XYZ file of C-alpha atoms in Angstrom:
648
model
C 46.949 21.095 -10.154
C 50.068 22.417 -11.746
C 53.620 22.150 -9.946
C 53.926 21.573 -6.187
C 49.727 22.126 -6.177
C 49.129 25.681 -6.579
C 46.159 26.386 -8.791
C 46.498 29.775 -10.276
C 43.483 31.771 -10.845
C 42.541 32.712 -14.426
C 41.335 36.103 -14.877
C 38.184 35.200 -15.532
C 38.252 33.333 -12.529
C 39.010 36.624 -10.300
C 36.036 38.452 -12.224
C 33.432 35.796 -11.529
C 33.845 35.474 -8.028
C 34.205 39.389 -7.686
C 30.792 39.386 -9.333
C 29.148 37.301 -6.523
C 31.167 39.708 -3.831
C 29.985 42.383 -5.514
C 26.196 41.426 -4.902
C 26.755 41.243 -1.303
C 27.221 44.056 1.509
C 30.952 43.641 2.367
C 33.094 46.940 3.619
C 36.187 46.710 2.490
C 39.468 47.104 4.239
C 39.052 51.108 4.598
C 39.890 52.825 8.073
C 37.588 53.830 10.182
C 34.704 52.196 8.504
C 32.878 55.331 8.248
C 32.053 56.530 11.701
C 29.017 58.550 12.190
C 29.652 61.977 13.675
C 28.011 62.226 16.888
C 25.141 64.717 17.451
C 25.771 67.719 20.636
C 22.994 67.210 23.397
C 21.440 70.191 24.614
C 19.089 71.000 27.587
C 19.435 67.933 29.904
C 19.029 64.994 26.982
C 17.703 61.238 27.962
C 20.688 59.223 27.363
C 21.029 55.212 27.337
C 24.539 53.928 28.389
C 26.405 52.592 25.253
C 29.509 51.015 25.071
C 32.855 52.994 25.111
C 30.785 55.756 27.234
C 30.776 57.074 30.741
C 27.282 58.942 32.203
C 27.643 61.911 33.875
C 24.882 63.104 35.830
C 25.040 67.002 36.444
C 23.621 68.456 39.701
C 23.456 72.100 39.580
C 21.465 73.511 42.799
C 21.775 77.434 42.011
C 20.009 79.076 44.982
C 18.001 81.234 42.091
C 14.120 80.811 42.389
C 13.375 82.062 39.079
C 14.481 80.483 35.948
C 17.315 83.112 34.976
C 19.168 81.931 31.357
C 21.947 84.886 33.082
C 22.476 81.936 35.004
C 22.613 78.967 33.232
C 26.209 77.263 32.996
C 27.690 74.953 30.546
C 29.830 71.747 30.373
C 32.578 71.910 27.804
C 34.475 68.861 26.641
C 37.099 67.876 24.734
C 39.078 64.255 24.374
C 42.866 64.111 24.696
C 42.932 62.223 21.357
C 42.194 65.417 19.773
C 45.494 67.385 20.093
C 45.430 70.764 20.062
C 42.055 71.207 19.774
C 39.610 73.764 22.282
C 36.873 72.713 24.734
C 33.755 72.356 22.788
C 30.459 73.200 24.164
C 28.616 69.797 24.971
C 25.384 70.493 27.501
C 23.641 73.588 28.723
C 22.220 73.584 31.724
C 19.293 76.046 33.111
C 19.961 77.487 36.655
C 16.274 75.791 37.794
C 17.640 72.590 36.643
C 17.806 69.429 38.767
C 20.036 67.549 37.214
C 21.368 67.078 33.575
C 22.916 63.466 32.238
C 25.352 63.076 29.664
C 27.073 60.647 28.029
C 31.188 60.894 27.746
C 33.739 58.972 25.635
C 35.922 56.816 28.330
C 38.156 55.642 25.578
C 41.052 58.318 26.500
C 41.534 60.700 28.872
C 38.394 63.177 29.346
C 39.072 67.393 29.481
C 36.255 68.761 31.292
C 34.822 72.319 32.102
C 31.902 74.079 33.560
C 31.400 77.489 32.309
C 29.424 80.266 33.081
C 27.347 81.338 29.772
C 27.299 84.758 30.915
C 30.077 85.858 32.535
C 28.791 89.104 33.828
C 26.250 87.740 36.139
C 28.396 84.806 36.611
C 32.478 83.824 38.295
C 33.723 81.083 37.383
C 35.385 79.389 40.269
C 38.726 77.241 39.712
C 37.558 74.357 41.113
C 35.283 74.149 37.873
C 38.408 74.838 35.923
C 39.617 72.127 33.210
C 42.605 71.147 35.467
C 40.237 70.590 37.908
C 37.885 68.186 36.627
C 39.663 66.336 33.547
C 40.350 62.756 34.154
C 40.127 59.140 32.402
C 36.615 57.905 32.852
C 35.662 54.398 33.304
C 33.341 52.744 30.712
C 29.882 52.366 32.120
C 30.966 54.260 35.016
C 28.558 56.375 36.451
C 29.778 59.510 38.002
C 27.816 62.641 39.836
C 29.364 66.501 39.535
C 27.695 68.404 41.785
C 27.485 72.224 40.839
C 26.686 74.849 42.577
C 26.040 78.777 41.952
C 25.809 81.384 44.876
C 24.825 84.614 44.543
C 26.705 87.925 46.215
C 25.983 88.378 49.663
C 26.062 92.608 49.396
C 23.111 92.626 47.488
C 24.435 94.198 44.737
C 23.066 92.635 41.615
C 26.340 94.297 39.947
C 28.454 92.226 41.223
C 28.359 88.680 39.879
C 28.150 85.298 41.478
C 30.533 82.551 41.646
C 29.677 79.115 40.204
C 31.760 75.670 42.316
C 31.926 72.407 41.461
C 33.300 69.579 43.478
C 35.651 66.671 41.752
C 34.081 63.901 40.058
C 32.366 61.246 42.341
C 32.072 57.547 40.824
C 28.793 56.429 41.976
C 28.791 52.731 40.698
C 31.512 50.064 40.117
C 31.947 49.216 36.718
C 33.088 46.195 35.681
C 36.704 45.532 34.134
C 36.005 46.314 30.156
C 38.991 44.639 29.248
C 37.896 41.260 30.985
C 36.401 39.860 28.021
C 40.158 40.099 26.285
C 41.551 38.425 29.973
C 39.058 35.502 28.873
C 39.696 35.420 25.222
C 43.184 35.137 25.954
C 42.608 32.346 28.171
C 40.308 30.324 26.268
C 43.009 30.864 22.599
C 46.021 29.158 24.996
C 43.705 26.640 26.527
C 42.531 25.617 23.025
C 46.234 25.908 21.628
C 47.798 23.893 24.865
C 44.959 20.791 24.078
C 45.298 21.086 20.583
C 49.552 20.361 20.657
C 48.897 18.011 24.090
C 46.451 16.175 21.528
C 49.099 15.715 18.802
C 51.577 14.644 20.980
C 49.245 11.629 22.467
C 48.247 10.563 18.862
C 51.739 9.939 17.602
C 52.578 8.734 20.692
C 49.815 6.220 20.454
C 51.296 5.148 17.040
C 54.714 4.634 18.157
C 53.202 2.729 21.387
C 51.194 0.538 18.800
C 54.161 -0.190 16.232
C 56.388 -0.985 19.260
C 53.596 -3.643 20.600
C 52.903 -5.264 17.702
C 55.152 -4.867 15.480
C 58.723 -5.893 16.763
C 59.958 -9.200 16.601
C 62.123 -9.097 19.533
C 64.422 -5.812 19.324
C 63.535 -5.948 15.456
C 61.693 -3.295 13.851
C 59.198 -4.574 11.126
C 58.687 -0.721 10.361
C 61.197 2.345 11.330
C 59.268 4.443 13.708
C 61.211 7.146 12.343
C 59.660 6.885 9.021
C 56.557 8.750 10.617
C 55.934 12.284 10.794
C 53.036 14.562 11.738
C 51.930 17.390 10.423
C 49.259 20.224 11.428
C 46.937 19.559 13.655
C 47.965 15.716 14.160
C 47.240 14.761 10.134
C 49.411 11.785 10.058
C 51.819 10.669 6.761
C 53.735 7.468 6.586
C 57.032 7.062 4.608
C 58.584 3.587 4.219
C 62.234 3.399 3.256
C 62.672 7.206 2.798
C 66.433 6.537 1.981
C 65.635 5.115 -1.210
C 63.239 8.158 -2.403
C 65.550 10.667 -1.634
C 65.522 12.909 -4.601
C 69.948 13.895 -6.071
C 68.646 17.143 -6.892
C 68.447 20.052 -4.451
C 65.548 21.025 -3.146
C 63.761 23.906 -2.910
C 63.738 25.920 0.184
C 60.241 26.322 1.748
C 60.108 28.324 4.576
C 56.717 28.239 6.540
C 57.788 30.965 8.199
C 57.193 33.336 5.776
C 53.306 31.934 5.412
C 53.230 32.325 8.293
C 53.998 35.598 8.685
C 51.373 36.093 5.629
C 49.145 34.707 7.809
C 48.930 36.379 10.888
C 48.820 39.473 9.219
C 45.656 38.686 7.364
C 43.903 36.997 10.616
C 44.637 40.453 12.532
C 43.435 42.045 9.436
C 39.872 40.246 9.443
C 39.418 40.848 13.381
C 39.951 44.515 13.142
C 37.966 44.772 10.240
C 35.098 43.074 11.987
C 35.470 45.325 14.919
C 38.111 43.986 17.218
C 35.365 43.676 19.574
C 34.460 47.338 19.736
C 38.126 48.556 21.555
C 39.816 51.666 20.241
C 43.195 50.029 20.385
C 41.915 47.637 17.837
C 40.689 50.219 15.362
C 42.782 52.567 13.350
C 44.613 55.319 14.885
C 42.196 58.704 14.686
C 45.838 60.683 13.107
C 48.939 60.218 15.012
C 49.927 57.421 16.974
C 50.078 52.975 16.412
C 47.356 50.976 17.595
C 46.910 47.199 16.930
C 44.836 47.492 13.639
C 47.482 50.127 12.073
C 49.652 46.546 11.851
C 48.236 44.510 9.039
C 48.494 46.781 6.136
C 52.164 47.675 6.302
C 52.912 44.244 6.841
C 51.521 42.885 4.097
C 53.487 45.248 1.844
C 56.625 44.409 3.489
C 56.467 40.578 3.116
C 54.981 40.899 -0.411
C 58.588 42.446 -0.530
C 59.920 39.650 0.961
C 58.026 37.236 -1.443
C 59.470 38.628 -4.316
C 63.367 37.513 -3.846
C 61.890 34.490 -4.160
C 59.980 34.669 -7.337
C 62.678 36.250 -8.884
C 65.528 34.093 -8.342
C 62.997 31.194 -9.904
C 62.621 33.292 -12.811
C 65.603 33.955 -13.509
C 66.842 30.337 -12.866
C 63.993 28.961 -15.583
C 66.102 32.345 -18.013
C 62.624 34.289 -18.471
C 63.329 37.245 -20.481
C 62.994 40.392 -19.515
C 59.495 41.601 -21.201
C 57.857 38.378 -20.069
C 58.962 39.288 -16.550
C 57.657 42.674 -16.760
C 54.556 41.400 -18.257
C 53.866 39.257 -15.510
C 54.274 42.523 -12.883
C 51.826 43.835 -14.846
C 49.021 42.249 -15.020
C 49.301 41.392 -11.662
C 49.597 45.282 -10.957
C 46.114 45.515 -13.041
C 44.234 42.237 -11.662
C 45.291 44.175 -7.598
C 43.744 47.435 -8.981
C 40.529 46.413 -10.865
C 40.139 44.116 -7.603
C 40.831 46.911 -5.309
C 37.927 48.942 -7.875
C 35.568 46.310 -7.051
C 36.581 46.549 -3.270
C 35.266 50.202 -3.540
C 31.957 49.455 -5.159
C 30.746 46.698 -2.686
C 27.093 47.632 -0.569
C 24.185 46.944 -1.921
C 23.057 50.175 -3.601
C 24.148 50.596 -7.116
C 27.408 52.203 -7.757
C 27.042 56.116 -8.874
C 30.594 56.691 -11.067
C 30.650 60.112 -10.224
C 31.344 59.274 -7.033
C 33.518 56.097 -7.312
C 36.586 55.834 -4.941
C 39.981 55.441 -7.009
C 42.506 55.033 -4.292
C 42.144 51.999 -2.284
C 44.071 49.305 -0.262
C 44.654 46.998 -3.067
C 45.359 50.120 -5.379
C 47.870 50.839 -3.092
C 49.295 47.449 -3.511
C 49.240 46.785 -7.453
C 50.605 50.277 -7.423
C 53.608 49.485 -5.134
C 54.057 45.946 -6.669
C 54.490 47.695 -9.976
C 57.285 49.548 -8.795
C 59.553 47.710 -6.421
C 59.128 44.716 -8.697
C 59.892 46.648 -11.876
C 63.333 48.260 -10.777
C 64.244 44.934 -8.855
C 64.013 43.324 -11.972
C 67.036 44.917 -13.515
C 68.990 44.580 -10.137
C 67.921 40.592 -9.422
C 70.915 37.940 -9.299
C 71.303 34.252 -9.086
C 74.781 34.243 -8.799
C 76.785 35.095 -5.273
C 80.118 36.792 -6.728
C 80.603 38.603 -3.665
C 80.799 35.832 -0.753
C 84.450 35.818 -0.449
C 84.829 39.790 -0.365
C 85.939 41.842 2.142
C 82.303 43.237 2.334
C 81.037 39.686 1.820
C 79.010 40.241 5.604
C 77.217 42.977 3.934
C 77.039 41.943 0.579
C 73.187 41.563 0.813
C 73.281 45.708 0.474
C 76.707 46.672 -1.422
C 75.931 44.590 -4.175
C 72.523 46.237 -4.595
C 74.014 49.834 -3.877
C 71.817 51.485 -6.635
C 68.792 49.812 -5.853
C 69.287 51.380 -2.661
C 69.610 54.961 -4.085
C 66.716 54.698 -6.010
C 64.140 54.094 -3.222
C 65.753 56.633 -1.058
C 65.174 59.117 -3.569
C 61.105 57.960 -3.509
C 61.896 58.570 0.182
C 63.551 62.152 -0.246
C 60.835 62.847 -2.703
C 58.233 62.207 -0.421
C 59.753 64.322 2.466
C 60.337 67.394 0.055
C 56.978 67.262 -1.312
C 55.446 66.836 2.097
C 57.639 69.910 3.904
C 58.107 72.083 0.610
C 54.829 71.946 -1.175
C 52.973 75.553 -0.673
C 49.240 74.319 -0.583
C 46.593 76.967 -0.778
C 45.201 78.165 2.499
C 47.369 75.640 4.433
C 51.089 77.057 3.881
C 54.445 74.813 4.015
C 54.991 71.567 6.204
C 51.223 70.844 7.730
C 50.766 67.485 8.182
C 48.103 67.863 10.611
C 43.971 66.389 11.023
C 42.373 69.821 9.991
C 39.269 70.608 11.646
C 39.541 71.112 14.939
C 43.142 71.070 14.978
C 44.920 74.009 16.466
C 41.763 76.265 16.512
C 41.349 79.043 19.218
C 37.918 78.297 20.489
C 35.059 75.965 19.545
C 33.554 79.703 18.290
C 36.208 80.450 15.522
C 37.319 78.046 13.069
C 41.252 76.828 12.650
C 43.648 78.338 9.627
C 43.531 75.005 8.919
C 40.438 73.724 8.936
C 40.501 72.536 5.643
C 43.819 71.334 5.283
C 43.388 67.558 6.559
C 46.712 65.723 5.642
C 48.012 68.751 4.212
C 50.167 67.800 0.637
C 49.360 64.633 0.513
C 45.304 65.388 0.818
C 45.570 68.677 -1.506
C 47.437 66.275 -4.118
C 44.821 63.903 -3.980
C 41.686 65.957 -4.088
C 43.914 67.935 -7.626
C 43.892 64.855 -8.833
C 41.313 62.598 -8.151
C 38.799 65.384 -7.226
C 36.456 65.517 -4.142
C 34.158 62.811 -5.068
C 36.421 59.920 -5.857
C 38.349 59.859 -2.507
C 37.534 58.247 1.086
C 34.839 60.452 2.636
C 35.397 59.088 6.118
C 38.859 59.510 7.130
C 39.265 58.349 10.959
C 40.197 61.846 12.438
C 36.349 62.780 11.379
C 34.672 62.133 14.520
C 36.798 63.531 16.438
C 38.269 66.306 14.900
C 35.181 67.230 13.215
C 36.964 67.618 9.700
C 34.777 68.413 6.834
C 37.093 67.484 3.756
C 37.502 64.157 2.334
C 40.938 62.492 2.940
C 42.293 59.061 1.728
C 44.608 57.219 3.720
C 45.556 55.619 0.295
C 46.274 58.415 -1.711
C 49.165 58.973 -4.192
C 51.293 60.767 -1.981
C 51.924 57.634 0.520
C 52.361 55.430 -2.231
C 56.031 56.865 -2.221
C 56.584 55.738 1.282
C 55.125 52.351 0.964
C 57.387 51.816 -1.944
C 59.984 51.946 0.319
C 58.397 50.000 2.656
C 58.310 46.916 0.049
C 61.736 47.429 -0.690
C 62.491 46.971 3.408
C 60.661 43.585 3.209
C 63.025 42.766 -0.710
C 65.644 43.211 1.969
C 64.830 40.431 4.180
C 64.513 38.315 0.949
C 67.738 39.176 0.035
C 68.856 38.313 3.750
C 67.241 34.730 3.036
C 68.866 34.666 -0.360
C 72.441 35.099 0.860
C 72.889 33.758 4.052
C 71.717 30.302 4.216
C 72.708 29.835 8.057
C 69.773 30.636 10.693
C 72.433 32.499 13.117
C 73.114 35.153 10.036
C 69.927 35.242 9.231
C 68.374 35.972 12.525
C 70.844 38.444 13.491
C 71.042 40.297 10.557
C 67.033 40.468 11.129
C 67.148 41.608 14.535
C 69.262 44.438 13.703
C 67.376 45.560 10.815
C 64.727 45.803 13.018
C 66.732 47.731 15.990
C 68.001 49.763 13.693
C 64.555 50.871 11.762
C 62.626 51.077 15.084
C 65.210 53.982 17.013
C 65.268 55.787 13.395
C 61.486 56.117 13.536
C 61.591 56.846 17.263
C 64.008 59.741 16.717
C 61.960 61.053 13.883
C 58.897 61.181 16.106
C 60.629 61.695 19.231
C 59.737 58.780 20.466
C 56.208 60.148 21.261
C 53.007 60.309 20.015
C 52.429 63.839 18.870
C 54.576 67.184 18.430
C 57.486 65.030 17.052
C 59.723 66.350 13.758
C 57.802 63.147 11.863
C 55.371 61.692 13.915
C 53.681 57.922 13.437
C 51.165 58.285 11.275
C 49.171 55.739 9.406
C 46.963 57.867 7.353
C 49.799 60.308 5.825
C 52.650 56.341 5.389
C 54.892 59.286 6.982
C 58.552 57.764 7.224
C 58.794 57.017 10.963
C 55.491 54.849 10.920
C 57.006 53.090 7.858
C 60.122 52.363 9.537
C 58.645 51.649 12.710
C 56.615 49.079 11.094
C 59.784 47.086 9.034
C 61.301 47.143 11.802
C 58.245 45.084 14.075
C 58.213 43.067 11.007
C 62.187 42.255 11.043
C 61.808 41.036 14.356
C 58.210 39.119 14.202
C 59.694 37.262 11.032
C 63.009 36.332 12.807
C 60.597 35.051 15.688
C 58.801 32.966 12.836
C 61.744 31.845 11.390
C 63.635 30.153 14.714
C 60.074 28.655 16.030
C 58.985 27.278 12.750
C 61.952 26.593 10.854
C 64.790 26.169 12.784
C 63.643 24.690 15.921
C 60.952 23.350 14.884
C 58.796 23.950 18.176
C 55.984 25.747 16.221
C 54.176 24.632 13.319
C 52.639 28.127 12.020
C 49.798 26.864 12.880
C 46.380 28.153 12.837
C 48.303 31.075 10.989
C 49.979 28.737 8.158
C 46.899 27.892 6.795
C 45.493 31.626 5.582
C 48.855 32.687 4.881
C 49.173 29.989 2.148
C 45.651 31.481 0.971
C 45.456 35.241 1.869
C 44.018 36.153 -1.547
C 41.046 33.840 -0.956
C 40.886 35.436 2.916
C 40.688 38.841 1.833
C 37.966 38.088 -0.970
C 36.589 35.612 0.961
C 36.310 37.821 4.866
C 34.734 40.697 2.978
C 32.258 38.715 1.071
C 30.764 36.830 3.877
C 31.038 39.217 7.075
C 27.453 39.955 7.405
C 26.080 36.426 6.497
C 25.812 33.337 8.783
C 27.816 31.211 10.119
C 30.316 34.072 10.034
C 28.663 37.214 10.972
C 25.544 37.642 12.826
C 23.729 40.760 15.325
C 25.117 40.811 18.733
C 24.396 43.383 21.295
C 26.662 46.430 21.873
C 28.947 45.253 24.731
C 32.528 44.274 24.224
C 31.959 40.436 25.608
C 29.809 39.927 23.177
C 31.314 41.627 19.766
C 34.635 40.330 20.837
C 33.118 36.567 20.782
C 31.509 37.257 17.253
C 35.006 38.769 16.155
C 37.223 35.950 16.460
C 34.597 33.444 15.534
C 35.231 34.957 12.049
C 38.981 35.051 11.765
C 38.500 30.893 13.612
C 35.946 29.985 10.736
C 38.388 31.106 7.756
C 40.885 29.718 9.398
C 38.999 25.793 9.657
C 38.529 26.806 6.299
C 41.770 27.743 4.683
C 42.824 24.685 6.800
C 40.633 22.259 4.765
C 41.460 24.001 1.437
C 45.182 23.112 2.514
C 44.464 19.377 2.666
C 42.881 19.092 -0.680
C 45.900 21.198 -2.107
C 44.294 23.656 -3.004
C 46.183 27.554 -2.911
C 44.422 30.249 -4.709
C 47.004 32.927 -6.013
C 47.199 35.994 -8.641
């Protein structure tokens, strides 16, 4: 092990285990994970309830002896997660028919409609009117609409009938979905509660012990004080500590930041596993946060954070410049070839023509390469400005043209984005495509084909059809039919400056070395870069100047993001390393090893003892979801006792 026990991993290292992770059937950290688009029932299907889902049983009495298709009604649906899009045909039902079952998606609000097929023959009465009927459905709720067509009473078979419905009638009462995350919750600060209770009683028990027999009268044979516990109740004993303190200063380890690391990459292995099947812990479908949309941006921002660090070493130790920018890299090129590999894992060989380029750890090396490169020019050991009148802000003034240069990616972004004429799509559409802002269900949108506007037209120019994601998350339910990567060159701008806003916390620990500057400076960072974002998106989901939005890095959601990071970190920081109240962890532990997590989750997600075939209810996929992220955990935990850290 070379200094303070951190093994670094050769190159050859990396490509050997990538080989065996190759072999296997990992997905990689992609959104959406490919989501199959769901096929229309017609003509009164046989449905089985499935998770997520409502069942709808249409009764449609229409008073008409003879099966007449002139009239035969249909149901038209449409989420609210699809903004802006029409009421798509879902169900046609037969005026002889008895009853019709379908299944709907309860995960957001439901728009519903019945609709005469021919109008001529056929009123449609409000009642059966979309403001009528739309309304959030329970999952596995079971609910009856009763239809009902009645002909004219003059006799005139000229004059149409009228088609009613009554409201929505819940037939059954479904259980609480969200119970199994009421337990889970439970059972994590039951487990945590014994788990500190436990420590507390074992070093107690020592000190009880030492005091019993090991005093000779109000002597001390050994200084109690001399022990101290680590995580999860590992005990170490120090005798005399006086005598091996060390003249030198020490470096500053804070676990916080590890921490941090970690958490992001446990939330990043239970949303990749499924998050036990809930929407808000997959990726957002286009605009909007949800849970999942976390981990990614977070991970950019502390490698941001990270890198104060290993720059003021360097420059302490006087590494020259081309041996810095070596370093940056390779590491750049080990992310990207890794982030290649990523792509290719399944078990069917690789076709080339259709190999992904972009990727999550593309994204990285590629942002890595950037921040780390200008930063280098910019880095300081030295604090000349502590006794200046800007000396409270000296943390930004002394890095003014650092500052300029990543607004400019910023500006560059935003003009491309707005400015950029992109065939068939026009200026400033930063919309899903497909479905999006259509007329009817009948005629297709101006912009079908414009999913993610600039930044997808860039990255289909370059890259070409075939070597981007093919399975962007709006696809199921906007119904787009172009490839879109949520990774693509055009974001890379954005994340850039995302980095950057996690090199300014560094700097932040740099500078200030007491917790009260630190934590406040922090906290309004992260004020400050969370009502920026909300005034760019108008603080609401869609039709907002900039809106949140994961797949296009827009600004707001990478401001949004720094600033929950600002605040979790100064959260970290007073717990674990000020206070002291919180170790980090089980979080400490994967954070000190997130390479070896992310290689190591995507590897082994479909073998045993981490993954396994559950049925499809949220109880039990949410039980099989955190087992994983608990298992690499216990194991990152024992890697940490034998000192071993696996880094690039």
């Amino acid at each position: 092990m070379a200094g303070r026990g951190r093994m670094k991993l050769c190159i050859l290292q990396v490509l050997y285990i990538l080989t065996l992770w190759h072999s296997s059937q990992a997905q990689g950290h992609v959104p959406g994970h490919g989501l199959v688009k769901e096929e229309i029932p017609i003509q009164c299907p046989n449905v089985d309830d499935k998770m997520n889902n409502a069942r709808i049983s249409i009764l449609y009495t229409s008073g008409v002896l003879n099966q007449n298709p002139d009239y035969s009604v249909a149901l038209l649906y449409q989420t609210e997660e699809c903004y802006k899009c029409p009421l798509v045909e879902r169900l046609v039902i037969l005026n002889n028919s008895t009853s019709c079952n379908i299944l709907i998606d309860s995960r957001w609000n439901s728009r519903l409609e019945i609709r005469p097929l021919h109008e001529e023959t056929v009123k449609q009465d409000p009642s059966c009117k979309e403001d009528k009927l739309s309304e959030k459905l329970h999952e596995n709720g079971t609910y009856d609409l009763y239809v009902t067509f009645t002909p004219n009473d003059t006799g005139d078979k000229t004059v149409p009938g009228t088609v009613k419905c009554r409201h929505l009638i819940l037939e059954n009462m479904p259980a609480d979905s969200y119970i199994p995350i009421y337990v889970a919750i439970g059972c994590i600060a039951g487990v945590s509660i014994l788990i500190t209770l436990g420590k507390l009683l074992y070093k107690k028990r020592w000190y009880c012990l030492n005091r019993l027999f090991m005093t000779t009268g109000n002597e001390s044979l050994i200084n109690p004080g001399a022990y101290t516990s680590e995580d999860l109740g590992v005990m170490q004993t120090t005798i005399n500590p006086a005598d091996e303190q060390d003249s030198r200063p020490k470096k500053e380890r804070l676990k916080s930041l590890d921490t941090f690391r970690g958490i992001s990459i446990i939330v990043m292995i239970f949303v990749n596993y499924g998050g036990g099947g809930y929407w808000f812990f997959r990726h957002s479908r286009w605009n909007g946060l949800t849970f999942a949309d976390l981990v990614f941006p977070w991970f950019i921002w502390i490698m941001g954070t990270a890198m104060a660090y290993s720059f003021t070493g360097m420059l302490r130790r006087v590494t020259p410049k081309h041996k810095i920018f070596w370093k940056i890299f390779k590491r750049s090129c080990i992310l990207f070839v890794l982030g290649l590999l990523v792509n290719t894992g399944g078990c069917d060989p690789t076709r080339l023509t259709h190999l992904r380029i972009p990727g999550v750890l593309q994204r990285f090396a590629g942002t890595y390469l950037v921040v780390a490169s200008i930063h280098m020019f910019f880095a300081k050991t030295v604090d000349v400005s502590m006794y200046t009148y800007w000396g409270f802000i000296r943390d930004i003034v002394d890095f003014w043209l650092e500052w300029i240069l990543h607004i400019v990616f910023v500006t560059v972004h935003i003009i491309i984005t707005f400015a950029l004429d992109v065939p068939g799509c026009g200026k400033g559409y930063i919309g899903p495509g497909g479905l999006h802002e259509a007329v009817n269900s009948t005629e297709a949108s101006v912009y079908q084909n414009c999913t993610g506007g600039a930044a997808g037209y860039i990255d289909r120019q370059v890259f070409g059809d075939d070597h981007i994601y093919q399975s962007p998350t709006c696809k199921p339910i906007y119904k787009t039919t172009v490839p879109y990567d949520p990774e693509g060159l055009l974001g890379t701008l954005n994340s850039v400056f995302m980095c950057y806003l996690g090199l300014q916390a560094g700097k932040i620990l740099m500078t200030f070395k007491e917790p009260s500057a630190r934590v406040k400076r922090f906290l309004i960072w992260g004020l400050f870069l969370c009502l920026i974002a909300g005034a760019l998106c108008g603080f609401k989901k869609d039709g907002g100047t900039i809106p949140l939005n994961k797949n296009l890095w827009s600004l707001s959601f990478v401001l949004c993001m720094a600033g929950f990071a600002f605040v979790l970190l100064a959260f970290c920081y007073v717990t674990i390393d000020v206070y002291k109240v919180w170790s980090g962890a089980p979080f400490y532990f994967p954070g000190m090893n997130s390479i070896f997590m992310y290689i190591a989750h995507t590897t082994y997600q479909n073998y045993f003892p981490v993954g396994w075939k559950v049925e499809e209810n949220h109880t039990q996929q949410l039980a099989l979801h955190l087992w994983g992220p608990a298992f690499f955990c216990l194991f990152t935990y024992m890697m940490h006792r034998k000192k071993i850290y696996i880094t690039i």
